[in-house]
Amino acid sequence: MRDIVKSFPGVKALKGVSLTLNTGEVLALIGENGAGKSTLMKTLGGIHQPDSGFIAIEDSQVNLNSPAASQAMGIALIHQEFSLAPNLSAADNIFLGKERGRFGLLDRKSEVAKADELFDLLGIRIDSQSPCSELTVAEQQSVEIARALSSDARIIVMDEPTAALSQQETQALMRIVRELRRKGIAIVYISHRLEEVFELANRVTVLRDGETVGECGIEETSKGQLIEWMVGRPLNEEFPERDAKIGSVCLTAENLSREGSVDGVSFQLRSGEVLGIAGLVGSGRTELARLLFGADRSDSGTIRLRGEAVDVGQPADAIGSGICLLTEDRKSQGLILIHSALENFGLPNLKEFGKGVFINHEAEQSAFRGYASSLKIKLSDPLQRVGNLSGGNQQKVVIAKWLQNSADVFIFDEPTRGIDVGAKYEIYLLINQLVGEGKSVILISSELPEVMGMSDRILVMKEGQVCGEIPEAKKATQESVMRMALGADN
Amino acid sequence: MKWRIPKLSFGDYGMIVALMGLCLLFSILTLNRQSGFGADAEDSLVEVTLERVPDGRFVLVVGADNTESGAFAENVFEKLVQLNRNDVELIVGSPRDLRLALDSLREKDGSLGAVLTSGDASKWLVLEQIERNYPEFSGFRLESPRERLWPDFLKASNLLAIVERIVVIAIIAIGMTMVIITGGIDLSVGSLIALSAVVGATVVKSMGGPDASGFAVALGFAAGIACCGSIGLIAGGLVSRFKVAAFIVTLGIMMMARGLAFMTTGGFSIDQVPDSFVWLAQGRLLGIPNTVILLILIYSIAHVFMTHTRYGRYIYAVGGNAEAARLAGVPIGLVIALVYTVSGLTAGLGGCLQASMVRAAAPNMANMYELYVIAAVVVGGTSLSGGSGRVFGTLIGAFIIAVIQNGMNLLGIKSYAQMFTLGCVIVLAVLLDKARQSGGFKALFLGR
């Protein structure tokens, strides 16, 4: 791809980006959100047409004017959000749009056989006849990859493939990627996780503000340099230091249980403390957070706030007693994407803005304006659709709404998922600021370095139970936490 | 940086422009010679009479029954009497009444000074024949206000007819807008109109029928509205508590309510009602028709509710993303119950208005009205997928439908063709909305 320029109304998304991809290599494409990675890849996928510049495959210039044209050239895009039909089986999804048939009827048998063959090739075990809605996120991703292979893709673009995967699943995915590379397939790997980049990529290209700012072999660079390229300034530390005083017990959970997800969890949370919760996906971390917040009802157990038992039957109760949850899935649970940032900010706080049932729009706006500047939320207008903001800014809107709600206990579930390095750092600073003010934070994350770097104490969960506690998070190693999470310790 | 809440988006202006365009189109197409009416025309006629017709000669003021010319004649007559003009006679009726008046004047040997007419009455054949049939009256003046070019569409009576035509649908469309913004639908409103009407009329009938008091009428209407409100509450409860699809719940209630309406009256319509029964839809308050007052009042309340109160914001939030709203502490069950209750209440009020308008309640009335109501909401720019929409958009949507129907009526287009056109308008409106969402028609058709 040479000198690709693409403008959208009001923004020049790509200002002449070039990118070279060799057969049988993994090229990591990194950059902050809004740097132009996705736009560039959509150009490759035929979804956008460049204003100028050209794309050549094996020295011949190609015109990718539609997704179909791109697919015909052997290019497959695997998006962050999957495009599988949930009720169809894995095999059906793989052959969707290019069904195999005989006499005008579907040849299911041959489809299933081919699907199984592809799964074998990838070294994964999935029942190709089970509906996709029953598959895990990782398995769904494998189906997407199998779909790409089934159409003889030579170039596969993966957009943040590990954003929703647990540590274990990430390892499995990396194995698959290496397998693909061995077969001579060229892979563009977009990721925010630099560890993966170093583990997997042959070369790396860094974009910033629609321009290529760095390009080199992976051996020639370092994490520090990549971050510097991405954010345009040196970042000294990944996790900021904090100076918070851990005080008295703020929240106590006693024997919380919900059938099928959480099994007799007890813990204490002190003010000024960050309590990390680690564990594999499905270990009950998120489900525990939902119980504390009243998003689901617990079957048994008690929650105490400063010694007093509180009944959180629904989120409104938890909010009323000062507990808030920043959900792992911002887009479907944390925000109303079609509404403005201002409305999302105001939603749980309307009682404070105005009298009785009436809303004082002035008060609401001035409060939001305050947070927009103190949290550095980048938006052109508070009435901008929140769905059009970058992941980091969306997360800041969510944080702002709970800050306004003056909650005491903040539960962050995957707070930095899909958020670029610069914004991640700001969110860490915010967490530190919260505990500095004597509030309590529960931090759930699949990224072990994040849990270890940010927490005072770590609970490790497995199969709905707390299977271990690490009193001093800073002294833990990734291996020791993983061993606990996998239950390999005893 | 100055931040503000815009009251109208581009799409709203688009809709207003469309409505204005339709009004302009029909105004041009129905341009017609109109007899002048109004206070100025009356005064000029009175002036001419006082100056040109000597005292002692008779003046006949003539107007046709139940028309603007009748009202005009009454006003002119009163003005002449107030100015102490003697020998003035008012004739509001048919050409025959005028002939009788002329006959009696001839018998009295009176002398005719002038005949003042307007509008329809000035086209009566009798007037042209006075000279021939009554030679003794020759020399009298035949005066009518100057004619002018004015669209039939823009006549006050026609504009009022548009309001009366749409008021029921427009009011129910408020409740429907709220329901649709939460991502639901309410198919029961057409049947609730009939149920409310027959419940109201049954109460009035049992409290004296034609001799019932105004209190009985008020009680009847209140009973009809309350009945529909509680049915709406039940529908909302079923949707929110048991998560049954709104389409199915309200489809069931649509049939139940229609059945109840027939059961209430045994299948007959009820017209044993007192005169006060029609006041709600046909009366005036301070000279303004009640329907217009109701429309403005209810739309203003709904607008303030939706944009300036907590629960209005909650309604948008539930439709935008119910789970995210719940996790932000929004009582979504309450909100859903609320919107269906409001929908029931507005349908109940619509039923009372409809019954009052036709002075009767029939169990089969307002058939298919739910579809017109939904059409008004959709044409008004509210998305069926929920989370967005405006009540004033719905008002404009309702008027677009009413203006199209009225305009085509005036042009003498057959009702089948009207139905076809209306269908096209609905599809077009939805396309327009989609185009707005995806940033222009080009983007919509290219599928980007």
Coordinates of N, CA, C and O in Angstrom, one line a residue, chain B residues 93-191:
Chain B
G93 N -81.6 31.7 5.2 CA -82.3 30.5 4.9 C -82.1 30.1 3.4 O -80.9 30.2 2.9
S94 N -83.2 29.7 2.7 CA -83.1 29.3 1.3 C -83.6 30.3 0.4 O -84.2 31.3 0.8
P95 N -83.4 30.2 -0.9 CA -84.0 31.1 -1.9 C -85.5 31.3 -1.7 O -86.0 32.4 -1.9
R96 N -86.2 30.3 -1.2 CA -87.6 30.3 -1.0 C -87.9 31.4 0.0 O -88.9 32.2 -0.1
D97 N -87.1 31.4 1.1 CA -87.4 32.4 2.2 C -87.3 33.8 1.6 O -88.0 34.7 2.0
L98 N -86.3 34.0 0.7 CA -86.1 35.4 0.1 C -87.4 35.7 -0.7 O -87.9 36.9 -0.6
R99 N -87.9 34.7 -1.5 CA -89.1 35.0 -2.3 C -90.2 35.4 -1.4 O -91.0 36.4 -1.7
L100 N -90.4 34.6 -0.3 CA -91.5 34.9 0.6 C -91.4 36.3 1.1 O -92.4 37.1 1.2
A101 N -90.2 36.7 1.5 CA -90.0 38.0 2.1 C -90.3 39.1 1.0 O -91.0 40.2 1.4
L102 N -89.9 38.9 -0.2 CA -90.2 39.9 -1.3 C -91.7 40.0 -1.5 O -92.3 41.1 -1.7
D103 N -92.4 38.8 -1.5 CA -93.9 38.8 -1.7 C -94.5 39.7 -0.6 O -95.4 40.5 -0.9
S104 N -94.1 39.4 0.7 CA -94.8 40.1 1.7 C -94.5 41.6 1.7 O -95.4 42.4 2.0
L105 N -93.3 42.0 1.2 CA -93.0 43.4 1.0 C -93.9 44.0 0.0 O -94.3 45.2 0.1
R106 N -94.1 43.2 -1.1 CA -95.0 43.8 -2.2 C -96.4 44.0 -1.7 O -97.0 45.0 -2.0
E107 N -96.9 43.0 -0.8 CA -98.2 43.2 -0.3 C -98.3 44.4 0.6 O -99.4 45.1 0.6
K108 N -97.2 44.7 1.3 CA -97.2 45.9 2.2 C -97.0 47.2 1.4 O -97.0 48.2 2.0
D109 N -96.8 47.0 0.1 CA -96.5 48.2 -0.7 C -95.3 48.9 -0.3 O -95.1 50.2 -0.5
G110 N -94.4 48.2 0.3 CA -93.1 48.8 0.7 C -92.2 49.0 -0.5 O -92.4 48.4 -1.6
S111 N -91.2 49.9 -0.4 CA -90.3 50.1 -1.5 C -88.9 49.5 -1.1 O -88.4 49.7 0.0
L112 N -88.4 48.7 -2.0 CA -87.1 48.0 -1.8 C -85.9 48.9 -2.1 O -85.8 49.4 -3.2
G113 N -85.1 49.2 -1.1 CA -83.9 50.0 -1.3 C -82.7 49.2 -1.7 O -82.0 49.6 -2.7
A114 N -82.4 48.1 -1.0 CA -81.2 47.3 -1.3 C -81.3 45.9 -0.9 O -82.1 45.6 0.1
V115 N -80.7 44.9 -1.6 CA -80.5 43.6 -1.1 C -79.0 43.3 -0.9 O -78.2 43.6 -1.8
L116 N -78.7 43.0 0.3 CA -77.2 42.7 0.6 C -77.0 41.2 0.8 O -77.6 40.6 1.6
T117 N -76.1 40.7 0.0 CA -75.8 39.3 0.0 C -74.3 39.0 0.1 O -73.5 40.0 0.0
S118 N -73.9 37.8 0.2 CA -72.5 37.4 0.1 C -72.4 36.0 -0.1 O -73.4 35.2 0.0
G119 N -71.2 35.5 -0.5 CA -70.9 34.1 -0.7 C -71.9 33.3 -1.5 O -72.3 33.8 -2.6
D120 N -72.4 32.2 -1.0 CA -73.3 31.3 -1.7 C -74.6 32.0 -2.0 O -75.1 31.8 -3.1
A121 N -75.1 32.8 -1.1 CA -76.4 33.5 -1.3 C -76.4 34.4 -2.5 O -77.4 34.6 -3.2
S122 N -75.2 35.0 -2.8 CA -75.2 36.0 -3.9 C -75.3 35.3 -5.3 O -75.4 35.9 -6.3
K123 N -75.2 33.9 -5.3 CA -75.4 33.2 -6.5 C -76.8 32.7 -6.8 O -77.1 32.0 -7.8
W124 N -77.7 33.0 -5.8 CA -79.1 32.6 -6.0 C -79.7 33.2 -7.3 O -79.6 34.3 -7.5
L125 N -80.5 32.3 -8.0 CA -81.2 32.8 -9.2 C -82.2 33.8 -8.9 O -82.4 34.8 -9.7
V126 N -82.9 33.7 -7.7 CA -84.0 34.6 -7.4 C -83.5 36.1 -7.5 O -84.2 37.0 -8.0
L127 N -82.2 36.3 -7.1 CA -81.7 37.7 -7.1 C -81.7 38.3 -8.5 O -82.1 39.4 -8.7
E128 N -81.3 37.4 -9.5 CA -81.3 38.0 -10.9 C -82.7 38.2 -11.4 O -82.9 39.1 -12.3
Q129 N -83.6 37.5 -10.9 CA -85.0 37.6 -11.4 C -85.8 38.6 -10.8 O -87.0 38.8 -11.1
I130 N -85.3 39.3 -9.7 CA -86.1 40.3 -9.0 C -86.7 41.4 -9.9 O -87.9 41.7 -9.9
E131 N -85.8 41.9 -10.8 CA -86.2 43.0 -11.7 C -87.4 42.6 -12.6 O -88.3 43.3 -12.8
R132 N -87.3 41.3 -13.0 CA -88.4 40.8 -13.9 C -89.7 40.5 -13.2 O -90.8 40.9 -13.6
N133 N -89.5 39.7 -12.1 CA -90.7 39.3 -11.3 C -91.3 40.4 -10.5 O -92.5 40.3 -10.1
Y134 N -90.5 41.3 -10.0 CA -91.1 42.3 -9.2 C -90.7 43.7 -9.8 O -89.9 44.4 -9.3
P135 N -91.4 44.1 -10.9 CA -91.1 45.3 -11.6 C -91.2 46.5 -10.7 O -90.4 47.5 -10.8
E136 N -92.1 46.5 -9.7 CA -92.3 47.6 -8.8 C -91.1 48.0 -8.0 O -91.0 49.1 -7.4
F137 N -90.2 47.0 -7.8 CA -89.0 47.3 -7.0 C -87.8 47.8 -7.8 O -86.7 47.9 -7.3
S138 N -88.0 48.1 -9.1 CA -86.9 48.5 -9.9 C -86.2 49.7 -9.3 O -86.8 50.6 -8.7
G139 N -84.9 49.8 -9.5 CA -84.1 50.9 -8.9 C -83.5 50.5 -7.6 O -82.7 51.3 -7.0
F140 N -83.7 49.3 -7.2 CA -83.0 48.9 -5.9 C -81.6 48.5 -6.2 O -81.2 48.3 -7.3
R141 N -80.8 48.5 -5.1 CA -79.4 48.2 -5.3 C -79.1 46.7 -4.8 O -79.7 46.3 -3.8
L142 N -78.3 46.0 -5.6 CA -77.9 44.7 -5.2 C -76.4 44.7 -4.8 O -75.6 45.0 -5.7
E143 N -76.2 44.6 -3.5 CA -74.8 44.8 -3.1 C -74.2 43.5 -2.5 O -74.9 42.8 -1.7
S144 N -73.0 43.2 -2.8 CA -72.3 42.1 -2.1 C -70.8 42.5 -2.1 O -70.3 43.3 -2.9
P145 N -70.1 42.0 -1.1 CA -68.7 42.4 -0.9 C -67.9 41.9 -2.1 O -68.3 41.0 -2.8
R146 N -66.8 42.7 -2.4 CA -66.0 42.4 -3.6 C -65.4 41.0 -3.5 O -65.0 40.5 -2.5
E147 N -65.4 40.3 -4.6 CA -64.8 38.9 -4.7 C -63.3 39.0 -4.7 O -62.8 40.0 -5.2
R148 N -62.7 38.0 -4.2 CA -61.2 38.0 -4.3 C -60.8 36.6 -4.5 O -61.5 35.6 -4.3
L149 N -59.5 36.5 -5.0 CA -58.9 35.2 -5.2 C -58.3 34.6 -4.0 O -57.4 35.3 -3.3
W150 N -58.7 33.5 -3.5 CA -58.2 32.9 -2.3 C -58.3 31.4 -2.3 O -59.3 30.9 -2.9
P151 N -57.4 30.6 -1.9 CA -57.4 29.2 -2.0 C -58.5 28.6 -1.0 O -58.6 29.0 0.1
D152 N -59.3 27.7 -1.6 CA -60.2 26.9 -0.7 C -59.5 26.3 0.5 O -60.0 26.3 1.6
F153 N -58.3 25.9 0.2 CA -57.5 25.2 1.3 C -57.3 26.1 2.5 O -57.3 25.6 3.6
L154 N -57.0 27.4 2.2 CA -56.7 28.3 3.3 C -57.9 28.9 4.0 O -57.7 29.8 4.8
K155 N -59.1 28.5 3.6 CA -60.3 29.1 4.2 C -60.3 28.7 5.7 O -60.0 27.5 6.0
A156 N -60.7 29.6 6.6 CA -60.7 29.3 8.0 C -61.5 28.0 8.3 O -61.1 27.1 9.1
S157 N -62.6 27.8 7.6 CA -63.4 26.7 7.9 C -62.7 25.4 7.5 O -62.8 24.4 8.1
N158 N -61.9 25.5 6.4 CA -61.2 24.3 6.0 C -60.1 24.0 6.9 O -59.8 22.8 7.2
L159 N -59.4 25.0 7.4 CA -58.3 24.7 8.3 C -58.8 24.1 9.6 O -58.2 23.2 10.1
L160 N -59.9 24.6 10.0 CA -60.5 24.0 11.2 C -60.9 22.5 11.0 O -60.8 21.7 11.8
A161 N -61.4 22.3 9.7 CA -61.8 20.9 9.4 C -60.6 20.0 9.4 O -60.7 18.8 9.9
I162 N -59.4 20.5 9.0 CA -58.2 19.7 9.1 C -57.9 19.4 10.6 O -57.6 18.2 10.9
V163 N -58.0 20.3 11.4 CA -57.7 20.1 12.9 C -58.7 19.1 13.4 O -58.3 18.1 14.1
E164 N -60.0 19.2 13.1 CA -61.0 18.3 13.6 C -60.7 16.9 13.0 O -60.9 15.9 13.7
R165 N -60.3 16.8 11.8 CA -60.0 15.5 11.1 C -58.9 14.8 11.9 O -58.9 13.6 12.0
I166 N -57.9 15.5 12.4 CA -56.7 14.9 12.8 C -56.5 14.9 14.4 O -55.7 14.2 14.9
V167 N -57.4 15.6 15.1 CA -57.2 15.8 16.5 C -57.1 14.5 17.3 O -56.2 14.3 18.1
V168 N -58.0 13.6 17.0 CA -58.0 12.3 17.7 C -56.7 11.5 17.5 O -56.0 11.1 18.4
I169 N -56.3 11.4 16.2 CA -55.1 10.7 15.8 C -53.9 11.4 16.5 O -53.0 10.8 17.0
A170 N -53.8 12.7 16.4 CA -52.7 13.5 16.9 C -52.5 13.3 18.4 O -51.4 13.2 18.9
I171 N -53.6 13.3 19.1 CA -53.5 13.2 20.6 C -53.0 11.8 21.0 O -52.2 11.6 21.8
I172 N -53.6 10.8 20.3 CA -53.2 9.4 20.6 C -51.7 9.2 20.2 O -51.0 8.4 20.8
A173 N -51.3 9.9 19.2 CA -49.9 9.7 18.7 C -48.9 10.2 19.7 O -47.8 9.8 19.7
I174 N -49.3 11.0 20.7 CA -48.4 11.4 21.7 C -48.0 10.2 22.6 O -46.9 9.9 22.8
G175 N -49.1 9.4 23.0 CA -48.8 8.2 23.8 C -48.0 7.2 22.9 O -47.0 6.6 23.4
M176 N -48.4 7.1 21.7 CA -47.7 6.2 20.8 C -46.2 6.6 20.6 O -45.3 5.7 20.6
T177 N -45.9 7.9 20.5 CA -44.6 8.3 20.4 C -43.7 7.9 21.5 O -42.6 7.3 21.4
M178 N -44.3 8.0 22.7 CA -43.5 7.6 23.9 C -43.3 6.1 23.9 O -42.2 5.6 24.2
V179 N -44.3 5.3 23.6 CA -44.2 3.9 23.5 C -43.1 3.5 22.5 O -42.2 2.7 22.8
I180 N -43.2 4.1 21.3 CA -42.2 3.8 20.3 C -40.8 4.2 20.6 O -39.8 3.5 20.3
I181 N -40.7 5.3 21.3 CA -39.3 5.7 21.8 C -38.7 4.7 22.7 O -37.5 4.5 22.7
T182 N -39.5 4.0 23.5 CA -39.0 3.0 24.4 C -38.7 1.7 23.6 O -38.2 0.7 24.2
G183 N -39.0 1.7 22.3 CA -38.7 0.5 21.5 C -39.9 -0.4 21.4 O -39.8 -1.5 20.9
G184 N -41.0 0.0 21.9 CA -42.2 -0.8 21.9 C -43.2 -0.4 20.8 O -42.9 0.3 19.9
I185 N -44.4 -0.9 20.9 CA -45.5 -0.6 19.9 C -46.8 -0.8 20.7 O -46.8 -1.6 21.6
D186 N -47.8 -0.1 20.3 CA -49.1 -0.3 21.0 C -50.2 -0.4 19.9 O -50.6 0.6 19.3
L187 N -50.6 -1.6 19.6 CA -51.6 -1.8 18.5 C -53.0 -1.7 19.1 O -54.0 -1.7 18.3
S188 N -53.2 -1.5 20.4 CA -54.5 -1.5 20.9 C -55.3 -0.2 20.9 O -56.5 -0.2 21.1
V189 N -54.6 0.9 20.4 CA -55.3 2.2 20.6 C -56.6 2.3 19.8 O -57.5 3.0 20.3
G190 N -56.6 1.7 18.6 CA -57.9 1.9 17.8 C -59.1 1.3 18.6 O -60.1 1.9 18.7
S191 N -58.9 0.1 19.1 CA -60.0 -0.5 19.9 C -60.3 0.3 21.2 O -61.4 0.3 21.6

